[in-house]
Amino acid sequence: MSRNVAIVGAAAIPCGRHQKAPGDRVQVLEHEVLAGVVLDAVRDAGVSKDDVDALFFTHPRPYTRQLYFGTFLASYLRLPCDGVLVEVVADGMTGGLAFDQAAETVRSGRAEVALALGINLETAVSSSEHMDRSMRATGDVEFHAPFGFIPISWYAMDAMRYLYEFNAKREDLAMVAVKNRRHASLNPLAQYRKSVTLEEVLAQRMIVEPLGLFEVPPRSDGAACVVVASEEAARSLGRPYVLLRGRGFHHEGVHQVSDVPGDMISFVSVQRAGKAAFEEARIGAADVDLAEIYAPCTIVEVLVSEALGLAKRGQGAKAAAAGETSLGGRIPICTSGGLLARGHPPFVTPLYSFVEIAEQLRHRAGARQVGNARLGLATCELGNHNAALIHVFEARP
Amino acid sequence: MKLAVQKMPGRRPFPPQESAFTARFWQALGEGELLATRCRECARLTFPPKPLCPHCWCREVEWAPLSGRGVIYSHTTVHAAPALFAQEAPYRLCIVDLDEGLRLAARLVDAGSGVGIGARVEFVVLRYEDGPLFAARPLDAR
């Protein structure tokens, strides 16, 4: 069986610092929070508890006390299912693959309605302590971690290379952060809703050169749930829904850095996944009305926009600085505020992209609504963009 | 060609684990030699060294000494460091394209702020109390 799949509902808590310090008497418990989000999402979709056939959880952080979290939550919600119940682990792409697997399960006919959901609490752990762990993820644990390569150090080297190769302006790169803060100021789910100026972005302390504090991801907690259904089921609900039109994936068989010298900043994974997604959707980059790009740093948004063909090679930063990727511009990118401003609770971050796509393509995004938005795409990645997962969506009012 | 050795204070903050296979690499590094593996079938070099060729999946590999010289492809300075590396921050990292056509990532040491992309570098051994690591430094730093 193969059929069309749609997003019919979505819900999330605002990104922010929700986790309590270990010693605090009253804690924020992951299962309580996520259970509430599930109820919100299911209500938003207009489906009932009995309709849900499959659950795709993002694997929780190692800091989460409750293990076997997925099955525990199904019990917490008394939610039996005949499809499947899985915790997905796929590095930064985890939330994206949870959605992807939910969509495939519905497409195959194993479920009519599936949930892609998860919670990521981690902000009670300090950044330096957190990095003792994350540096073991984004590199060879014997040949990179001993030098202190941290996740964003790779993006910083992308930025250095970009500035060098294209003679790009440092200020243009920083404008991506200014733009995303402005978008986030219009998003109730965003962690940083105060606009900032270019001067403020450039004045921040250095984190990984050339990127300062506002150009690298914040620490965030978050929880989200996306309701996926067959198009048939979606139509029967009698509400606007969001049709999945195309999908592409590519992993380049490289973890972080290839020992074969090549162009590290052309993001081959995005080129290939994007091409596959556009072909399946039978559209081109120019047809897209908005893009939610998984970009932990300013540079990543620029490089993905170029690899997707939303901007010309070497011109992505300039395009952002010129307002082309702002709300009201030629191709609004990260209307949610993106990872930099909406927030980045890593394992569930891609779910927030689908939440934004669901809002925009059901024309419910309020002050940040892209006028007449019909086609949107969401990207996510892992490593130094060694893999990309891209979904193209269409509004069905 | 032997690599220069720099004495480092204390122990490696996050020492690499050795396997029966990679022990050879770390021992050679301690003696001033930077090794890769080369496939006996397709002749391609691989770094980090592996007991198989990732290109053609052949198990017949041999150790191959590297010149340790190359050009910086990109670099950064880490100011916000993991707790383990707090003592060493800020520190510089780089990606180097070796003359043999192999790309390595490592620390960048002894480099002034003007040393960046395109600079010629050589690898050196950082000799800590508990074992070696490697780093790149500008070729004219000697």
Coordinates of C-alpha atoms in Angstrom, one line a residue:
Chain A
M1 CA 0.0 0.0 0.0
S2 CA 1.2 3.5 -0.8
R3 CA -0.8 6.6 -0.2
N4 CA -0.6 10.3 0.6
V5 CA 0.3 11.4 4.1
A6 CA -0.5 14.7 5.9
I7 CA 0.2 16.6 9.0
V8 CA -3.2 17.2 10.7
G9 CA -2.2 18.6 14.0
A10 CA 0.8 19.8 16.1
A11 CA 1.6 21.3 19.5
A12 CA 4.6 22.3 21.4
I13 CA 5.7 24.1 24.6
P14 CA 7.7 27.3 24.2
C15 CA 11.4 26.6 24.0
G16 CA 13.2 27.8 27.0
R17 CA 14.9 26.7 30.3
H18 CA 12.4 24.4 31.9
Q19 CA 14.5 21.8 33.6
K20 CA 15.1 22.3 37.3
A21 CA 18.4 21.9 39.1
P22 CA 19.0 18.4 40.4
G23 CA 18.7 19.5 44.0
D24 CA 15.4 21.4 43.6
R25 CA 12.5 19.9 45.6
V26 CA 10.0 20.4 42.8
Q27 CA 11.1 19.0 39.4
V28 CA 9.7 19.3 35.9
L29 CA 9.0 15.7 34.8
E30 CA 9.4 14.9 31.1
H31 CA 6.4 12.5 31.0
E32 CA 4.0 15.0 32.6
V33 CA 5.0 17.7 30.1
L34 CA 4.9 15.6 27.0
A35 CA 1.6 14.0 28.0
G36 CA 0.1 17.5 28.0
V37 CA 1.5 18.3 24.6
V38 CA 0.1 15.0 23.2
L39 CA -3.4 16.0 24.3
D40 CA -3.0 19.5 22.8
A41 CA -1.8 18.0 19.5
V42 CA -4.6 15.5 19.3
R43 CA -7.1 18.2 20.0
D44 CA -5.6 20.4 17.4
A45 CA -5.9 17.6 14.8
G46 CA -9.4 16.8 15.7
V47 CA -8.6 13.1 16.1
S48 CA -9.4 11.0 19.1
K49 CA -7.2 8.8 21.4
D50 CA -8.5 5.6 19.7
D51 CA -7.4 6.9 16.3
V52 CA -3.7 6.8 17.2
D53 CA -2.1 3.7 15.8
A54 CA 1.6 4.4 16.1
L55 CA 4.1 6.3 18.2
F56 CA 7.5 7.6 17.2
F57 CA 9.4 9.1 20.1
T58 CA 12.6 11.0 20.0
H59 CA 15.0 9.3 22.3
P60 CA 15.3 11.4 25.5
R61 CA 18.5 13.0 26.7
P62 CA 20.9 10.9 28.9
Y63 CA 19.8 13.3 31.7
T64 CA 16.3 11.9 31.7
R65 CA 15.7 9.8 34.7
Q66 CA 12.8 7.7 33.3
L67 CA 14.3 5.1 31.0
Y68 CA 12.3 3.2 28.4
F69 CA 10.5 6.5 28.1
G70 CA 8.3 5.7 25.1
T71 CA 6.6 2.7 26.5
F72 CA 6.3 4.4 29.8
L73 CA 4.5 7.4 28.2
A74 CA 2.2 5.0 26.3
S75 CA 1.3 3.6 29.7
Y76 CA 1.0 7.0 31.3
L77 CA -1.6 7.9 28.6
R78 CA -3.1 4.4 28.5
L79 CA -2.5 4.3 24.8
P80 CA -2.4 0.8 23.2
C81 CA -1.5 0.7 19.5
D82 CA -1.4 -1.9 16.7
G83 CA 1.1 -0.1 14.5
V84 CA 4.4 0.4 16.2
L85 CA 6.0 2.2 19.1
V86 CA 9.6 3.2 18.6
E87 CA 12.2 5.5 20.1
V88 CA 14.2 7.1 17.3
V89 CA 17.9 7.9 17.7
A90 CA 19.5 9.8 14.8
D91 CA 21.8 12.5 16.3
G92 CA 20.6 16.0 15.4
M93 CA 18.2 14.5 12.9
T94 CA 16.3 12.5 15.6
G95 CA 13.1 14.6 15.5
G96 CA 13.1 14.6 11.7
L97 CA 13.5 10.9 11.5
A98 CA 10.7 10.4 14.1
F99 CA 8.4 12.3 11.8
D100 CA 9.8 10.5 8.7
Q101 CA 9.1 7.1 10.2
A102 CA 5.6 8.2 11.3
A103 CA 4.9 9.3 7.7
E104 CA 6.2 6.0 6.2
T105 CA 4.2 4.0 8.6
V106 CA 1.0 5.8 7.7
R107 CA 2.0 5.6 4.0
S108 CA 2.4 1.8 4.2
G109 CA -1.0 1.4 5.8
R110 CA 0.2 0.1 9.1
A111 CA -1.4 3.1 10.8
E112 CA -4.1 5.7 9.9
V113 CA -2.8 8.1 12.5
A114 CA 0.7 8.3 14.0
L115 CA 2.4 10.6 16.4
A116 CA 5.9 11.9 16.1
L117 CA 6.7 13.3 19.5
G118 CA 9.4 13.9 22.1
I119 CA 10.8 16.0 24.9
N120 CA 14.4 17.2 25.4
L121 CA 15.3 18.6 28.8
E122 CA 18.9 19.4 29.4
T123 CA 19.4 23.0 30.5
A124 CA 20.1 22.2 34.1
V125 CA 23.4 20.7 32.9
S126 CA 26.0 23.4 32.3
S127 CA 27.3 23.9 28.8
S128 CA 30.8 22.9 29.7
E129 CA 29.7 19.7 31.3
H130 CA 27.3 19.0 28.4
M131 CA 30.1 19.5 26.0
D132 CA 32.2 16.8 27.8
R133 CA 29.6 14.5 26.3
S134 CA 28.7 16.1 23.0
M135 CA 32.3 16.3 21.9
R136 CA 32.2 12.5 21.9
A137 CA 29.3 12.6 19.4
T138 CA 30.6 14.9 16.7
G139 CA 33.9 13.4 15.8
D140 CA 36.1 10.4 16.2
V141 CA 36.2 9.7 20.0
E142 CA 39.9 8.7 19.8
F143 CA 41.1 11.0 17.0
H144 CA 39.0 14.2 17.4
A145 CA 37.6 14.4 20.9
P146 CA 41.1 14.3 22.5
F147 CA 41.8 17.7 20.8
G148 CA 38.6 19.3 22.1
F149 CA 36.6 19.4 18.9
I150 CA 33.1 20.3 20.0
P151 CA 29.9 20.2 17.8
I152 CA 29.9 23.8 16.8
S153 CA 33.7 23.9 16.1
W154 CA 33.0 22.2 12.8
Y155 CA 30.5 24.9 11.8
A156 CA 32.9 27.6 12.9
M157 CA 35.4 26.1 10.4
D158 CA 32.7 26.1 7.7
A159 CA 32.3 29.8 8.5
M160 CA 36.0 30.5 8.3
R161 CA 36.2 28.7 4.9
Y162 CA 33.1 30.5 3.6
L163 CA 34.4 34.0 4.5
Y164 CA 37.7 33.0 2.8
E165 CA 36.4 31.4 -0.3
F166 CA 33.7 33.9 -1.2
N167 CA 35.2 37.0 0.3
A168 CA 31.9 37.2 2.2
K169 CA 31.3 39.9 4.8
R170 CA 31.4 39.0 8.4
E171 CA 28.5 41.4 8.9
D172 CA 26.4 39.7 6.3
L173 CA 26.7 36.4 8.2
A174 CA 25.7 38.0 11.4
M175 CA 22.6 39.5 9.8
V176 CA 21.1 35.9 9.8
A177 CA 21.0 36.2 13.6
V178 CA 19.4 39.6 13.4
K179 CA 16.8 38.3 11.0
N180 CA 16.0 35.2 13.1
R181 CA 15.6 37.2 16.3
R182 CA 13.1 39.5 14.5
H183 CA 11.2 36.4 13.3
A184 CA 11.2 34.9 16.8
S185 CA 9.8 38.1 18.3
L186 CA 6.6 37.2 16.5
N187 CA 6.6 33.5 17.6
P188 CA 5.0 32.6 21.0
L189 CA 7.0 29.4 21.0
A190 CA 10.4 31.2 20.7
Q191 CA 12.9 31.3 23.5
Y192 CA 14.5 34.7 22.5
R193 CA 11.8 37.1 21.5
K194 CA 13.8 40.4 21.9
S195 CA 15.1 41.8 18.6
V196 CA 18.8 42.5 18.4
T197 CA 20.8 44.8 16.2
L198 CA 23.8 43.9 14.0
E199 CA 26.0 45.8 16.4
E200 CA 24.8 43.7 19.3
V201 CA 25.4 40.5 17.4
L202 CA 28.9 41.5 16.5
A203 CA 29.6 42.7 20.1
Q204 CA 28.9 39.3 21.7
R205 CA 31.8 37.3 23.3
M206 CA 33.4 34.8 21.0
I207 CA 32.3 31.2 21.3
V208 CA 34.0 29.5 18.4
E209 CA 35.7 32.0 16.0
P210 CA 34.4 33.7 14.0
L211 CA 31.0 33.0 15.7
G212 CA 29.9 34.9 18.8
L213 CA 27.2 34.1 21.3
F214 CA 24.2 35.1 19.2
E215 CA 25.4 33.1 16.2
V216 CA 25.6 29.7 17.9
P217 CA 22.7 27.7 19.3
P218 CA 21.3 28.5 22.7
R219 CA 20.7 25.8 25.3
S220 CA 17.0 24.9 25.2
D221 CA 14.4 22.6 26.6
G222 CA 11.4 21.7 24.5
A223 CA 8.7 19.2 23.8
A224 CA 6.6 18.8 20.7
C225 CA 4.1 16.4 19.1
V226 CA 3.1 16.2 15.4
V227 CA 0.0 14.3 14.3
V228 CA 0.4 12.5 11.0
A229 CA -2.5 10.9 9.1
S230 CA -3.4 9.4 5.8
E231 CA -4.8 12.0 3.4
E232 CA -8.0 10.2 3.4
A233 CA -8.2 10.5 7.2
A234 CA -7.1 14.1 7.0
R235 CA -9.9 15.0 4.5
S236 CA -12.5 13.3 6.7
L237 CA -11.6 15.7 9.6
G238 CA -12.9 18.6 7.6
R239 CA -10.1 21.0 8.6
P240 CA -7.1 22.5 6.7
Y241 CA -4.2 20.1 6.6
V242 CA -0.6 19.9 5.3
L243 CA 0.2 17.4 2.6
L244 CA 3.6 15.8 2.5
R245 CA 4.6 16.2 -1.1
G246 CA 8.2 15.1 -1.3
R247 CA 11.1 13.7 0.8
G248 CA 14.8 13.3 0.3
F249 CA 17.6 11.9 2.4
H250 CA 21.3 11.5 1.9
H251 CA 24.1 10.5 4.2
E252 CA 27.5 10.9 2.7
G253 CA 29.2 8.1 4.6
V254 CA 31.3 10.5 6.5
H255 CA 31.2 11.3 10.2
Q256 CA 32.0 15.0 10.6
V257 CA 35.1 15.3 8.3
S258 CA 36.3 13.2 5.4
D259 CA 39.9 12.3 5.1
V260 CA 39.6 12.8 1.3
P261 CA 40.1 16.5 0.7
G262 CA 37.1 18.0 -0.9
D263 CA 34.6 21.0 -0.7
M264 CA 33.4 20.9 2.9
I265 CA 30.9 23.7 2.5
S266 CA 29.0 22.7 -0.5
F267 CA 26.8 20.5 1.7
V268 CA 26.5 17.6 -0.8
S269 CA 23.9 15.9 1.6
V270 CA 21.6 18.9 1.1
Q271 CA 22.1 19.0 -2.6
R272 CA 21.2 15.4 -3.0
A273 CA 18.3 15.2 -0.5
G274 CA 16.9 18.5 -1.8
K275 CA 17.0 17.2 -5.4
A276 CA 15.2 14.0 -4.4
A277 CA 12.6 15.9 -2.4
F278 CA 11.9 18.5 -5.1
E279 CA 11.7 15.7 -7.8
E280 CA 9.2 13.8 -5.7
A281 CA 7.2 16.9 -5.1
R282 CA 7.5 17.9 -8.8
I283 CA 8.5 21.4 -7.9
G284 CA 11.7 23.5 -8.1
A285 CA 13.4 25.6 -5.4
A286 CA 11.8 28.7 -6.8
D287 CA 8.4 27.4 -6.1
V288 CA 8.9 27.2 -2.3
D289 CA 7.2 29.9 -0.3
L290 CA 9.0 29.3 3.0
A291 CA 11.8 27.1 4.4
E292 CA 12.4 26.0 8.0
I293 CA 16.1 25.2 8.0
Y294 CA 17.8 23.3 10.8
A295 CA 20.7 25.7 11.3
P296 CA 22.5 25.6 14.6
C297 CA 24.7 28.5 13.5
T298 CA 24.3 31.4 11.1
I299 CA 26.7 29.9 8.6
V300 CA 24.7 26.7 8.4
E301 CA 21.5 28.5 7.3
V302 CA 23.5 30.3 4.6
L303 CA 25.1 27.1 3.3
V304 CA 21.9 25.2 3.3
S305 CA 20.1 28.0 1.5
E306 CA 22.8 27.8 -1.2
A307 CA 22.8 24.0 -1.4
L308 CA 19.1 24.0 -1.9
G309 CA 19.2 26.6 -4.6
L310 CA 17.3 29.2 -2.6
A311 CA 20.3 31.4 -3.0
K312 CA 23.3 31.4 -5.4
R313 CA 26.5 29.8 -4.3
G314 CA 28.5 32.3 -2.3
Q315 CA 25.6 34.7 -2.2
G316 CA 23.6 33.3 0.7
A317 CA 24.9 35.6 3.4
K318 CA 24.5 38.6 1.1
A319 CA 20.9 37.5 0.3
A320 CA 20.1 37.3 4.0
A321 CA 21.6 40.7 4.7
A322 CA 19.6 42.2 1.8
G323 CA 16.4 40.9 3.5
E324 CA 15.6 38.2 0.8
T325 CA 15.2 35.6 3.5
S326 CA 13.2 37.8 5.9
L327 CA 9.5 37.8 6.3
G328 CA 8.2 39.7 3.4
G329 CA 11.3 38.9 1.4
R330 CA 11.8 36.7 -1.7
I331 CA 12.0 33.4 0.3
P332 CA 11.4 33.7 4.1
I333 CA 13.7 31.3 6.0
C334 CA 13.1 30.2 9.6
T335 CA 10.0 32.2 10.2
S336 CA 9.9 30.5 13.6
G337 CA 13.2 32.2 14.5
G338 CA 15.1 29.0 13.8
L339 CA 17.5 27.3 16.2
L340 CA 19.2 30.5 17.1
A341 CA 16.2 32.3 18.4
R342 CA 13.2 30.0 18.5
G343 CA 15.5 27.6 20.4
H344 CA 17.3 24.4 20.0
P345 CA 16.3 21.4 22.2
P346 CA 18.4 19.1 20.1
F347 CA 16.6 15.9 19.7
V348 CA 13.2 17.5 19.3
T349 CA 14.4 20.5 17.3
P350 CA 13.2 19.2 13.9
L351 CA 9.7 18.6 15.3
Y352 CA 9.5 22.3 16.0
S353 CA 10.2 22.9 12.3
F354 CA 7.1 20.7 11.4
V355 CA 5.1 22.7 14.0
E356 CA 6.0 25.9 12.2
I357 CA 5.3 24.4 8.8
A358 CA 1.9 23.2 10.1
E359 CA 1.2 26.7 11.4
Q360 CA 2.3 28.5 8.3
L361 CA 0.6 26.2 5.8
R362 CA -2.7 26.2 7.7
H363 CA -2.4 30.0 7.7
R364 CA -2.4 30.3 11.5
A365 CA 1.0 31.9 12.1
G366 CA -0.4 35.3 13.0
A367 CA 1.9 38.3 12.6
R368 CA 4.6 36.1 11.1
Q369 CA 2.3 34.5 8.5
V370 CA 3.8 34.2 5.1
G371 CA 1.1 35.6 2.7
N372 CA -0.5 33.0 0.5
A373 CA 1.9 30.3 1.7
R374 CA 1.3 27.2 -0.3
L375 CA 4.6 25.2 -0.4
G376 CA 7.0 24.9 2.5
L377 CA 10.0 22.8 3.3
A378 CA 11.8 21.6 6.4
T379 CA 15.4 20.4 6.6
C380 CA 17.3 18.7 9.3
E381 CA 20.8 17.4 9.5
L382 CA 23.5 15.7 11.6
G383 CA 27.2 16.1 12.1
N384 CA 28.7 18.8 10.0
H385 CA 25.8 18.4 7.7
N386 CA 27.1 14.9 6.8
A387 CA 23.4 13.9 6.3
A388 CA 20.3 15.8 5.4
L389 CA 16.6 14.9 5.6
I390 CA 14.3 17.2 3.7
H391 CA 10.5 17.3 3.5
V392 CA 8.4 19.4 1.1
F393 CA 4.8 20.2 2.2
E394 CA 1.8 21.7 0.5
A395 CA -1.1 23.6 2.1
R396 CA -4.5 22.0 1.7
P397 CA -7.0 24.6 3.0
Chain B
M1 CA 61.2 12.3 8.6
K2 CA 60.8 12.7 12.3
L3 CA 58.3 15.1 13.7
A4 CA 59.4 17.7 16.2
V5 CA 58.4 17.0 19.8
Q6 CA 56.8 19.6 22.2
K7 CA 56.7 18.8 25.9
M8 CA 53.3 19.5 27.4
P9 CA 52.5 19.9 31.0
G10 CA 50.3 17.3 32.8
R11 CA 48.2 14.6 31.3
R12 CA 46.0 14.6 28.2
P13 CA 42.6 16.0 29.2
F14 CA 40.7 13.3 27.3
P15 CA 43.2 10.5 26.4
P16 CA 42.4 8.4 23.3
Q17 CA 41.8 4.7 23.8
E18 CA 44.1 2.4 22.0
S19 CA 43.2 -0.9 20.4
A20 CA 45.6 -3.8 19.6
F21 CA 45.6 -2.3 16.1
T22 CA 45.9 1.5 16.8
A23 CA 48.6 0.9 19.5
R24 CA 51.1 0.9 16.7
F25 CA 49.9 4.4 15.6
W26 CA 50.2 5.9 19.1
Q27 CA 53.6 4.2 19.8
A28 CA 55.0 5.5 16.5
L29 CA 53.6 9.0 17.2
G30 CA 55.4 9.0 20.6
E31 CA 58.6 8.3 18.6
G32 CA 58.0 11.2 16.2
E33 CA 56.3 9.4 13.3
L34 CA 52.8 10.1 12.0
L35 CA 51.3 7.0 10.4
A36 CA 48.3 6.3 8.2
T37 CA 47.2 3.0 6.7
R38 CA 47.4 2.3 3.0
C39 CA 45.4 -0.3 1.2
R40 CA 47.4 -3.1 -0.6
E41 CA 44.6 -3.4 -3.2
C42 CA 43.6 0.1 -4.1
A43 CA 46.6 1.9 -2.6
R44 CA 44.5 4.6 -1.0
L45 CA 45.6 6.2 2.3
T46 CA 43.2 6.3 5.2
F47 CA 43.3 8.4 8.4
P48 CA 42.6 7.7 11.2
P49 CA 44.3 4.4 10.5
K50 CA 42.0 1.4 10.1
P51 CA 42.5 -2.4 9.9
L52 CA 40.6 -2.3 6.7
C53 CA 40.2 -0.1 3.6
P54 CA 37.0 1.9 3.8
H55 CA 37.2 2.6 0.1
C56 CA 37.3 -0.9 -1.3
W57 CA 36.7 -3.0 1.9
C58 CA 39.9 -4.9 1.5
R59 CA 41.4 -6.2 4.8
E60 CA 45.0 -6.0 3.5
V61 CA 46.4 -2.8 4.7
E62 CA 49.9 -1.6 5.6
W63 CA 51.3 1.2 7.7
A64 CA 52.4 4.3 5.8
P65 CA 54.4 7.2 7.3
L66 CA 53.1 10.6 6.4
S67 CA 55.2 13.7 5.6
G68 CA 53.3 15.6 8.2
R69 CA 53.3 18.7 5.9
G70 CA 50.3 20.4 4.4
V71 CA 48.1 23.4 4.1
I72 CA 45.4 24.7 6.5
Y73 CA 41.9 24.2 4.9
S74 CA 40.1 25.8 7.8
H75 CA 40.5 26.6 11.5
T76 CA 38.8 28.0 14.5
T77 CA 39.5 29.1 18.1
V78 CA 37.4 27.5 20.8
H79 CA 36.6 29.9 23.6
A80 CA 33.7 28.0 25.2
A81 CA 35.3 24.7 26.0
P82 CA 34.2 21.4 27.4
A83 CA 34.8 21.2 31.2
L84 CA 37.6 18.7 30.5
F85 CA 39.5 21.3 28.4
A86 CA 38.8 24.4 30.5
Q87 CA 42.5 24.7 31.5
E88 CA 43.5 24.9 27.8
A89 CA 40.9 27.3 26.5
P90 CA 41.0 29.2 24.4
Y91 CA 42.6 26.8 22.0
R92 CA 42.9 26.6 18.2
L93 CA 41.8 23.7 16.0
C94 CA 42.4 23.2 12.3
I95 CA 41.7 21.0 9.3
V96 CA 44.9 20.3 7.3
D97 CA 45.2 19.0 3.7
L98 CA 48.4 17.0 3.7
D99 CA 50.7 16.9 0.7
E100 CA 49.8 13.2 0.3
G101 CA 46.2 14.2 -0.4
L102 CA 44.8 13.3 3.0
R103 CA 42.7 15.5 5.3
L104 CA 43.4 15.6 9.0
A105 CA 41.9 17.5 11.9
A106 CA 44.0 18.5 14.9
R107 CA 45.1 21.2 17.3
L108 CA 46.9 24.2 15.8
V109 CA 49.7 25.5 18.0
D110 CA 52.4 28.2 17.9
A111 CA 50.4 30.1 15.4
G112 CA 50.0 33.9 15.4
S113 CA 46.6 35.4 14.6
G114 CA 47.8 35.9 11.0
V115 CA 48.1 32.2 10.4
G116 CA 45.0 31.0 8.7
I117 CA 43.6 29.3 5.6
G118 CA 46.3 28.5 3.1
A119 CA 49.2 28.6 5.5
R120 CA 51.8 25.9 5.2
V121 CA 52.0 23.8 8.4
E122 CA 53.9 20.8 9.8
F123 CA 52.7 18.3 12.3
V124 CA 54.4 18.0 15.7
V125 CA 54.1 15.6 18.6
L126 CA 52.6 17.0 21.8
R127 CA 54.3 14.8 24.5
Y128 CA 52.1 14.8 27.6
E129 CA 53.1 12.9 30.7
D130 CA 50.7 10.0 29.8
G131 CA 51.3 9.8 26.1
P132 CA 51.3 11.8 22.8
L133 CA 48.8 13.8 20.8
F134 CA 49.6 15.6 17.5
A135 CA 49.2 19.2 16.3
A136 CA 49.9 21.3 13.4
R137 CA 52.1 24.4 13.6
P138 CA 53.2 26.9 11.0
L139 CA 56.1 25.6 9.0
D140 CA 58.2 28.7 9.8
A141 CA 57.7 28.3 13.6
R142 CA 60.9 26.4 14.2

